[in-house]
DNA sequence: CCGAGGATTATCT
DNA sequence: GATAATCCTCGGA
């Protein structure tokens, strides 16, 4: 197995990290369970204190503090009081940035995922930020976990590089009444024609 | 303190 | 397509 992507990979602009995370492998290991892994096929970047769609906007708060911290750690928060969202912190320490992992294509541990997503169609298993955290059993407890080592049971390693021809961008999803230009800026990246990309 | 409002999903019509 | 679920964060008083 390849080594996890190093911290230097994440210590760059969240926009670059979001693009290059496409095709990387998200890996999850739990005690007594087989390895569960999937190819990242959809990401969003949240970058800078002036990005009004980002939790990192304006200033540090108890919740968004990880976004200002060390790159290569997770930032997991609860959406709608129910759904954990998995982000990886990007940009150097002190600069608020993160990449939201919105969808993966399951590669390993399909039986474990099938059990957690019982009753859903295959393409609904991991095609959305909350769906993927359910499939991998990721919760708020995994906030600020280091994904550059395998020690925490959750990490990211190189997978299949995705060519520019296969990459699409769009505005970010679910931003509600975020003002322009943040509402429409194309900071979502996804793999074209992949059925695991969210609607 | 208090209240408004989510980086969503599942379910129902 | 519309809406409930569900709870925590953050801004304002």
PDB file of C-alpha atoms (C1' of nucleotides) in Angstrom:
ATOM      1  CA  UNK A   1       0.000   0.000   0.000  1.00  0.00           C
ATOM      2  CA  UNK A   2       1.249   3.534  -0.769  1.00  0.00           C
ATOM      3  CA  UNK A   3       2.020   5.945   2.049  1.00  0.00           C
ATOM      4  CA  UNK A   4      -0.656   8.507   2.936  1.00  0.00           C
ATOM      5  CA  UNK A   5      -0.426  11.852   1.161  1.00  0.00           C
ATOM      6  CA  UNK A   6       2.043  14.015   3.156  1.00  0.00           C
ATOM      7  CA  UNK A   7       1.217  17.172   5.045  1.00  0.00           C
ATOM      8  CA  UNK A   8       2.908  19.257   2.340  1.00  0.00           C
ATOM      9  CA  UNK A   9       0.141  18.135  -0.038  1.00  0.00           C
ATOM     10  CA  UNK A  10      -2.434  19.950   2.100  1.00  0.00           C
ATOM     11  CA  UNK A  11      -0.354  23.033   2.897  1.00  0.00           C
ATOM     12  CA  UNK A  12      -1.412  24.646  -0.383  1.00  0.00           C
ATOM     13  CA  UNK A  13      -4.416  26.598  -1.602  1.00  0.00           C
ATOM     14  CA  UNK A  14      -7.671  24.780  -0.822  1.00  0.00           C
ATOM     15  CA  UNK A  15      -8.550  25.190  -4.525  1.00  0.00           C
ATOM     16  CA  UNK A  16      -5.510  23.191  -5.610  1.00  0.00           C
ATOM     17  CA  UNK A  17      -6.009  20.598  -2.903  1.00  0.00           C
ATOM     18  CA  UNK A  18      -9.672  20.161  -3.866  1.00  0.00           C
ATOM     19  CA  UNK A  19      -8.732  19.527  -7.499  1.00  0.00           C
ATOM     20  CA  UNK A  20      -5.877  17.148  -6.707  1.00  0.00           C
ATOM     21  CA  UNK A  21      -7.851  15.187  -4.140  1.00  0.00           C
ATOM     22  CA  UNK A  22     -10.007  13.890  -7.009  1.00  0.00           C
ATOM     23  CA  UNK A  23      -8.832  10.337  -7.657  1.00  0.00           C
ATOM     24  CA  UNK A  24      -7.178   9.952  -4.260  1.00  0.00           C
ATOM     25  CA  UNK A  25      -8.248   7.099  -2.035  1.00  0.00           C
ATOM     26  CA  UNK A  26     -10.051   7.693   1.240  1.00  0.00           C
ATOM     27  CA  UNK A  27      -9.242   4.770   3.544  1.00  0.00           C
ATOM     28  CA  UNK A  28     -10.996   3.699   6.729  1.00  0.00           C
ATOM     29  CA  UNK A  29      -9.868   0.976   9.110  1.00  0.00           C
ATOM     30  CA  UNK A  30     -11.756  -0.058  12.211  1.00  0.00           C
ATOM     31  CA  UNK A  31     -10.835  -2.774  14.683  1.00  0.00           C
ATOM     32  CA  UNK A  32     -12.089  -6.149  13.526  1.00  0.00           C
ATOM     33  CA  UNK A  33     -13.298  -4.828  10.192  1.00  0.00           C
ATOM     34  CA  UNK A  34     -11.878  -5.232   6.716  1.00  0.00           C
ATOM     35  CA  UNK A  35     -10.352  -2.216   5.026  1.00  0.00           C
ATOM     36  CA  UNK A  36     -12.954   0.131   3.545  1.00  0.00           C
ATOM     37  CA  UNK A  37     -11.793   2.485   0.805  1.00  0.00           C
ATOM     38  CA  UNK A  38     -13.121   4.631  -1.997  1.00  0.00           C
ATOM     39  CA  UNK A  39     -11.929   6.954  -4.735  1.00  0.00           C
ATOM     40  CA  UNK A  40     -12.719  10.615  -4.100  1.00  0.00           C
ATOM     41  CA  UNK A  41     -14.903  11.833  -6.985  1.00  0.00           C
ATOM     42  CA  UNK A  42     -16.359  15.118  -5.668  1.00  0.00           C
ATOM     43  CA  UNK A  43     -14.919  17.930  -3.519  1.00  0.00           C
ATOM     44  CA  UNK A  44     -15.556  21.557  -2.594  1.00  0.00           C
ATOM     45  CA  UNK A  45     -13.080  24.215  -1.474  1.00  0.00           C
ATOM     46  CA  UNK A  46     -13.722  26.710   1.323  1.00  0.00           C
ATOM     47  CA  UNK A  47     -10.913  29.194   1.343  1.00  0.00           C
ATOM     48  CA  UNK A  48      -9.971  32.391   3.101  1.00  0.00           C
ATOM     49  CA  UNK A  49     -11.495  34.629   5.765  1.00  0.00           C
ATOM     50  CA  UNK A  50     -13.392  36.534   3.056  1.00  0.00           C
ATOM     51  CA  UNK A  51     -15.190  33.451   1.663  1.00  0.00           C
ATOM     52  CA  UNK A  52     -18.669  34.167   3.016  1.00  0.00           C
ATOM     53  CA  UNK A  53     -19.796  30.599   2.359  1.00  0.00           C
ATOM     54  CA  UNK A  54     -17.085  29.221   4.621  1.00  0.00           C
ATOM     55  CA  UNK A  55     -17.241  28.529   8.322  1.00  0.00           C
ATOM     56  CA  UNK A  56     -13.795  30.129   8.386  1.00  0.00           C
ATOM     57  CA  UNK A  57     -15.237  33.517   7.460  1.00  0.00           C
ATOM     58  CA  UNK A  58     -14.278  36.513   9.552  1.00  0.00           C
ATOM     59  CA  UNK A  59     -12.695  35.006  12.631  1.00  0.00           C
ATOM     60  CA  UNK A  60     -11.902  31.975  14.748  1.00  0.00           C
ATOM     61  CA  UNK A  61     -14.742  30.416  16.742  1.00  0.00           C
ATOM     62  CA  UNK A  62     -14.748  27.199  18.782  1.00  0.00           C
ATOM     63  CA  UNK A  63     -16.289  25.287  15.885  1.00  0.00           C
ATOM     64  CA  UNK A  64     -14.185  26.541  12.975  1.00  0.00           C
ATOM     65  CA  UNK A  65     -10.907  26.583  14.868  1.00  0.00           C
ATOM     66  CA  UNK A  66      -9.617  23.466  13.029  1.00  0.00           C
ATOM     67  CA  UNK A  67      -9.852  25.374   9.724  1.00  0.00           C
ATOM     68  CA  UNK A  68      -7.198  27.764  10.977  1.00  0.00           C
ATOM     69  CA  UNK A  69      -5.006  24.960  12.277  1.00  0.00           C
ATOM     70  CA  UNK A  70      -2.596  22.419  10.912  1.00  0.00           C
ATOM     71  CA  UNK A  71      -3.199  21.220   7.333  1.00  0.00           C
ATOM     72  CA  UNK A  72      -3.820  17.504   6.908  1.00  0.00           C
ATOM     73  CA  UNK A  73      -6.143  17.258   9.904  1.00  0.00           C
ATOM     74  CA  UNK A  74      -9.872  16.666   9.580  1.00  0.00           C
ATOM     75  CA  UNK A  75     -12.580  19.217  10.270  1.00  0.00           C
ATOM     76  CA  UNK A  76     -15.797  17.353  11.029  1.00  0.00           C
ATOM     77  CA  UNK A  77     -18.917  19.261  11.979  1.00  0.00           C
ATOM     78  CA  UNK A  78     -22.625  18.524  12.234  1.00  0.00           C
ATOM     79  CA  UNK A  79     -24.962  19.788   9.530  1.00  0.00           C
ATOM     80  CA  UNK A  80     -28.670  20.199  10.243  1.00  0.00           C
ATOM     81  CA  UNK A  81     -28.045  18.761  13.689  1.00  0.00           C
ATOM     82  CA  UNK A  82     -27.867  15.305  12.162  1.00  0.00           C
ATOM     83  CA  UNK A  83     -25.246  14.811   9.503  1.00  0.00           C
ATOM     84  CA  UNK A  84     -21.483  14.760  10.059  1.00  0.00           C
ATOM     85  CA  UNK A  85     -19.525  16.434   7.222  1.00  0.00           C
ATOM     86  CA  UNK A  86     -15.939  15.399   6.503  1.00  0.00           C
ATOM     87  CA  UNK A  87     -13.461  18.117   5.537  1.00  0.00           C
ATOM     88  CA  UNK A  88      -9.688  18.054   5.348  1.00  0.00           C
ATOM     89  CA  UNK A  89      -7.914  21.207   6.463  1.00  0.00           C
ATOM     90  CA  UNK A  90      -5.839  22.878   3.742  1.00  0.00           C
ATOM     91  CA  UNK A  91      -3.540  25.886   3.527  1.00  0.00           C
ATOM     92  CA  UNK A  92      -0.768  26.711   5.987  1.00  0.00           C
ATOM     93  CA  UNK A  93      -1.533  27.063   9.670  1.00  0.00           C
ATOM     94  CA  UNK A  94      -3.194  30.404  10.400  1.00  0.00           C
ATOM     95  CA  UNK A  95      -4.981  30.597   7.041  1.00  0.00           C
ATOM     96  CA  UNK A  96      -8.580  29.269   7.136  1.00  0.00           C
ATOM     97  CA  UNK A  97      -9.106  26.670   4.428  1.00  0.00           C
ATOM     98  CA  UNK A  98     -10.686  23.247   4.039  1.00  0.00           C
ATOM     99  CA  UNK A  99     -11.853  20.823   1.402  1.00  0.00           C
ATOM    100  CA  UNK A 100     -15.241  19.165   1.857  1.00  0.00           C
ATOM    101  CA  UNK A 101     -15.262  15.586   0.591  1.00  0.00           C
ATOM    102  CA  UNK A 102     -18.697  15.226  -1.000  1.00  0.00           C
ATOM    103  CA  UNK A 103     -18.605  11.812  -2.650  1.00  0.00           C
ATOM    104  CA  UNK A 104     -16.493   8.701  -3.119  1.00  0.00           C
ATOM    105  CA  UNK A 105     -16.650   5.678  -5.387  1.00  0.00           C
ATOM    106  CA  UNK A 106     -16.486   2.570  -3.178  1.00  0.00           C
ATOM    107  CA  UNK A 107     -13.569   0.260  -4.003  1.00  0.00           C
ATOM    108  CA  UNK A 108     -12.948  -1.961  -0.976  1.00  0.00           C
ATOM    109  CA  UNK A 109     -15.069  -3.209   1.890  1.00  0.00           C
ATOM    110  CA  UNK A 110     -18.246  -3.171  -0.168  1.00  0.00           C
ATOM    111  CA  UNK A 111     -19.960  -5.627   2.165  1.00  0.00           C
ATOM    112  CA  UNK A 112     -19.365  -3.362   5.172  1.00  0.00           C
ATOM    113  CA  UNK A 113     -20.739  -0.370   3.298  1.00  0.00           C
ATOM    114  CA  UNK A 114     -23.711  -2.347   2.045  1.00  0.00           C
ATOM    115  CA  UNK A 115     -24.562  -3.255   5.614  1.00  0.00           C
ATOM    116  CA  UNK A 116     -24.392   0.378   6.787  1.00  0.00           C
ATOM    117  CA  UNK A 117     -26.408   1.590   3.810  1.00  0.00           C
ATOM    118  CA  UNK A 118     -28.901  -1.268   3.811  1.00  0.00           C
ATOM    119  CA  UNK A 119     -31.945  -0.746   1.640  1.00  0.00           C
ATOM    120  CA  UNK A 120     -30.353   1.947  -0.518  1.00  0.00           C
ATOM    121  CA  UNK A 121     -29.437   1.634  -4.146  1.00  0.00           C
ATOM    122  CA  UNK A 122     -25.743   1.149  -4.905  1.00  0.00           C
ATOM    123  CA  UNK A 123     -25.304   4.653  -6.293  1.00  0.00           C
ATOM    124  CA  UNK A 124     -26.825   6.147  -3.133  1.00  0.00           C
ATOM    125  CA  UNK A 125     -24.281   4.546  -0.812  1.00  0.00           C
ATOM    126  CA  UNK A 126     -21.669   7.308  -0.858  1.00  0.00           C
ATOM    127  CA  UNK A 127     -22.986   9.971  -3.283  1.00  0.00           C
ATOM    128  CA  UNK A 128     -23.217  12.888  -0.863  1.00  0.00           C
ATOM    129  CA  UNK A 129     -21.249  14.322   2.066  1.00  0.00           C
ATOM    130  CA  UNK A 130     -23.501  12.842   4.744  1.00  0.00           C
ATOM    131  CA  UNK A 131     -23.936   9.555   2.878  1.00  0.00           C
ATOM    132  CA  UNK A 132     -20.204   8.959   2.760  1.00  0.00           C
ATOM    133  CA  UNK A 133     -19.727   9.657   6.457  1.00  0.00           C
ATOM    134  CA  UNK A 134     -22.500   7.173   7.230  1.00  0.00           C
ATOM    135  CA  UNK A 135     -20.911   4.587   4.940  1.00  0.00           C
ATOM    136  CA  UNK A 136     -17.526   4.972   6.625  1.00  0.00           C
ATOM    137  CA  UNK A 137     -18.900   5.420  10.172  1.00  0.00           C
ATOM    138  CA  UNK A 138     -17.311   8.856  10.552  1.00  0.00           C
ATOM    139  CA  UNK A 139     -18.679  11.060  13.361  1.00  0.00           C
ATOM    140  CA  UNK A 140     -17.851  14.252  15.220  1.00  0.00           C
ATOM    141  CA  UNK A 141     -15.454  12.129  17.257  1.00  0.00           C
ATOM    142  CA  UNK A 142     -13.193  12.124  14.200  1.00  0.00           C
ATOM    143  CA  UNK A 143     -12.721  15.892  14.261  1.00  0.00           C
ATOM    144  CA  UNK A 144      -9.069  16.993  14.089  1.00  0.00           C
ATOM    145  CA  UNK A 145      -7.779  13.546  13.188  1.00  0.00           C
ATOM    146  CA  UNK A 146      -4.501  13.435  11.255  1.00  0.00           C
ATOM    147  CA  UNK A 147      -5.100  11.928   7.798  1.00  0.00           C
ATOM    148  CA  UNK A 148      -1.391  11.963   6.905  1.00  0.00           C
ATOM    149  CA  UNK A 149      -0.792   8.910   9.112  1.00  0.00           C
ATOM    150  CA  UNK A 150      -2.583   5.577   9.343  1.00  0.00           C
ATOM    151  CA  UNK A 151      -2.647   5.727  13.143  1.00  0.00           C
ATOM    152  CA  UNK A 152      -6.107   7.259  13.441  1.00  0.00           C
ATOM    153  CA  UNK A 153      -7.818   4.681  11.227  1.00  0.00           C
ATOM    154  CA  UNK A 154      -8.704   7.301   8.618  1.00  0.00           C
ATOM    155  CA  UNK A 155      -6.322   8.562   5.966  1.00  0.00           C
ATOM    156  CA  UNK A 156      -5.938   9.480   2.292  1.00  0.00           C
ATOM    157  CA  UNK A 157      -3.473   7.866  -0.091  1.00  0.00           C
ATOM    158  CA  UNK A 158      -2.703   8.332  -3.792  1.00  0.00           C
ATOM    159  CA  UNK A 159      -5.156   6.569  -6.122  1.00  0.00           C
ATOM    160  CA  UNK A 160      -5.748   7.089  -9.825  1.00  0.00           C
ATOM    161  CA  UNK A 161      -4.856  10.551 -11.129  1.00  0.00           C
ATOM    162  CA  UNK A 162      -7.833  12.142 -12.886  1.00  0.00           C
ATOM    163  CA  UNK A 163      -6.989  13.947 -16.135  1.00  0.00           C
ATOM    164  CA  UNK A 164      -8.138  17.530 -16.669  1.00  0.00           C
ATOM    165  CA  UNK A 165     -10.434  16.313 -19.453  1.00  0.00           C
ATOM    166  CA  UNK A 166     -12.405  14.237 -16.953  1.00  0.00           C
ATOM    167  CA  UNK A 167     -12.762  17.019 -14.362  1.00  0.00           C
ATOM    168  CA  UNK A 168     -15.780  19.337 -14.153  1.00  0.00           C
ATOM    169  CA  UNK A 169     -16.437  22.318 -11.878  1.00  0.00           C
ATOM    170  CA  UNK A 170     -19.574  24.049 -10.657  1.00  0.00           C
ATOM    171  CA  UNK A 171     -20.744  26.399  -7.925  1.00  0.00           C
ATOM    172  CA  UNK A 172     -20.808  24.892  -4.459  1.00  0.00           C
ATOM    173  CA  UNK A 173     -23.958  23.139  -3.259  1.00  0.00           C
ATOM    174  CA  UNK A 174     -26.387  24.204  -0.544  1.00  0.00           C
ATOM    175  CA  UNK A 175     -25.094  27.708   0.057  1.00  0.00           C
ATOM    176  CA  UNK A 176     -28.531  29.227   0.535  1.00  0.00           C
ATOM    177  CA  UNK A 177     -28.368  32.994   0.816  1.00  0.00           C
ATOM    178  CA  UNK A 178     -24.630  33.388   0.628  1.00  0.00           C
ATOM    179  CA  UNK A 179     -23.977  36.639  -1.293  1.00  0.00           C
ATOM    180  CA  UNK A 180     -22.250  36.818  -4.643  1.00  0.00           C
ATOM    181  CA  UNK A 181     -19.631  36.235  -5.824  1.00  0.00           C
ATOM    182  CA  UNK A 182     -19.291  33.376  -3.331  1.00  0.00           C
ATOM    183  CA  UNK A 183     -22.620  31.825  -4.239  1.00  0.00           C
ATOM    184  CA  UNK A 184     -21.633  31.236  -7.865  1.00  0.00           C
ATOM    185  CA  UNK A 185     -17.882  30.866  -7.766  1.00  0.00           C
ATOM    186  CA  UNK A 186     -16.997  27.417  -9.209  1.00  0.00           C
ATOM    187  CA  UNK A 187     -15.245  25.881  -6.244  1.00  0.00           C
ATOM    188  CA  UNK A 188     -16.794  22.420  -6.610  1.00  0.00           C
ATOM    189  CA  UNK A 189     -14.822  19.784  -8.491  1.00  0.00           C
ATOM    190  CA  UNK A 190     -16.115  16.408  -9.664  1.00  0.00           C
ATOM    191  CA  UNK A 191     -15.370  13.556 -12.030  1.00  0.00           C
ATOM    192  CA  UNK A 192     -17.482  13.686 -15.205  1.00  0.00           C
ATOM    193  CA  UNK A 193     -20.030  10.906 -15.718  1.00  0.00           C
ATOM    194  CA  UNK A 194     -19.383   9.240 -12.380  1.00  0.00           C
ATOM    195  CA  UNK A 195     -22.574   7.872 -10.886  1.00  0.00           C
ATOM    196  CA  UNK A 196     -21.270   8.403  -7.358  1.00  0.00           C
ATOM    197  CA  UNK A 197     -21.213  12.188  -7.768  1.00  0.00           C
ATOM    198  CA  UNK A 198     -24.101  13.732  -5.787  1.00  0.00           C
ATOM    199  CA  UNK A 199     -27.090  15.115  -7.608  1.00  0.00           C
TER     200      UNK A 199
ATOM    201  C1'  DC B   1     -29.535  34.556  27.346  1.00  0.00           C
ATOM    202  C1'  DC B   2     -32.409  33.727  23.200  1.00  0.00           C
ATOM    203  C1'  DG B   3     -33.584  32.821  18.554  1.00  0.00           C
ATOM    204  C1'  DA B   4     -32.585  32.105  13.783  1.00  0.00           C
ATOM    205  C1'  DG B   5     -30.658  29.292  10.575  1.00  0.00           C
ATOM    206  C1'  DG B   6     -27.751  25.822   8.512  1.00  0.00           C
ATOM    207  C1'  DA B   7     -21.575  23.042   3.329  1.00  0.00           C
ATOM    208  C1'  DT B   8     -28.314  17.446   4.024  1.00  0.00           C
ATOM    209  C1'  DT B   9     -31.108  13.378   3.528  1.00  0.00           C
ATOM    210  C1'  DA B  10     -35.146  10.604   3.467  1.00  0.00           C
ATOM    211  C1'  DT B  11     -39.762  10.400   2.904  1.00  0.00           C
ATOM    212  C1'  DC B  12     -44.150  11.667   1.396  1.00  0.00           C
ATOM    213  C1'  DT B  13     -47.492  13.599  -2.111  1.00  0.00           C
TER     214       DT B  13
ATOM    215  C1'  DG C   1     -41.208  19.244  -5.251  1.00  0.00           C
ATOM    216  C1'  DA C   2     -42.032  20.093  -0.387  1.00  0.00           C
ATOM    217  C1'  DT C   3     -41.001  19.315   4.240  1.00  0.00           C
ATOM    218  C1'  DA C   4     -39.616  17.212   8.648  1.00  0.00           C
ATOM    219  C1'  DA C   5     -35.874  15.624  11.415  1.00  0.00           C
ATOM    220  C1'  DT C   6     -32.825  17.595  15.070  1.00  0.00           C
ATOM    221  C1'  DC C   7     -29.279  20.191  17.590  1.00  0.00           C
ATOM    222  C1'  DC C   8     -25.710  23.084  17.792  1.00  0.00           C
ATOM    223  C1'  DT C   9     -23.375  27.302  16.556  1.00  0.00           C
ATOM    224  C1'  DC C  10     -23.135  32.108  16.417  1.00  0.00           C
ATOM    225  C1'  DG C  11     -24.640  36.748  16.522  1.00  0.00           C
ATOM    226  C1'  DG C  12     -27.184  40.125  18.742  1.00  0.00           C
ATOM    227  C1'  DA C  13     -29.539  42.020  23.059  1.00  0.00           C
TER     228       DA C  13
END
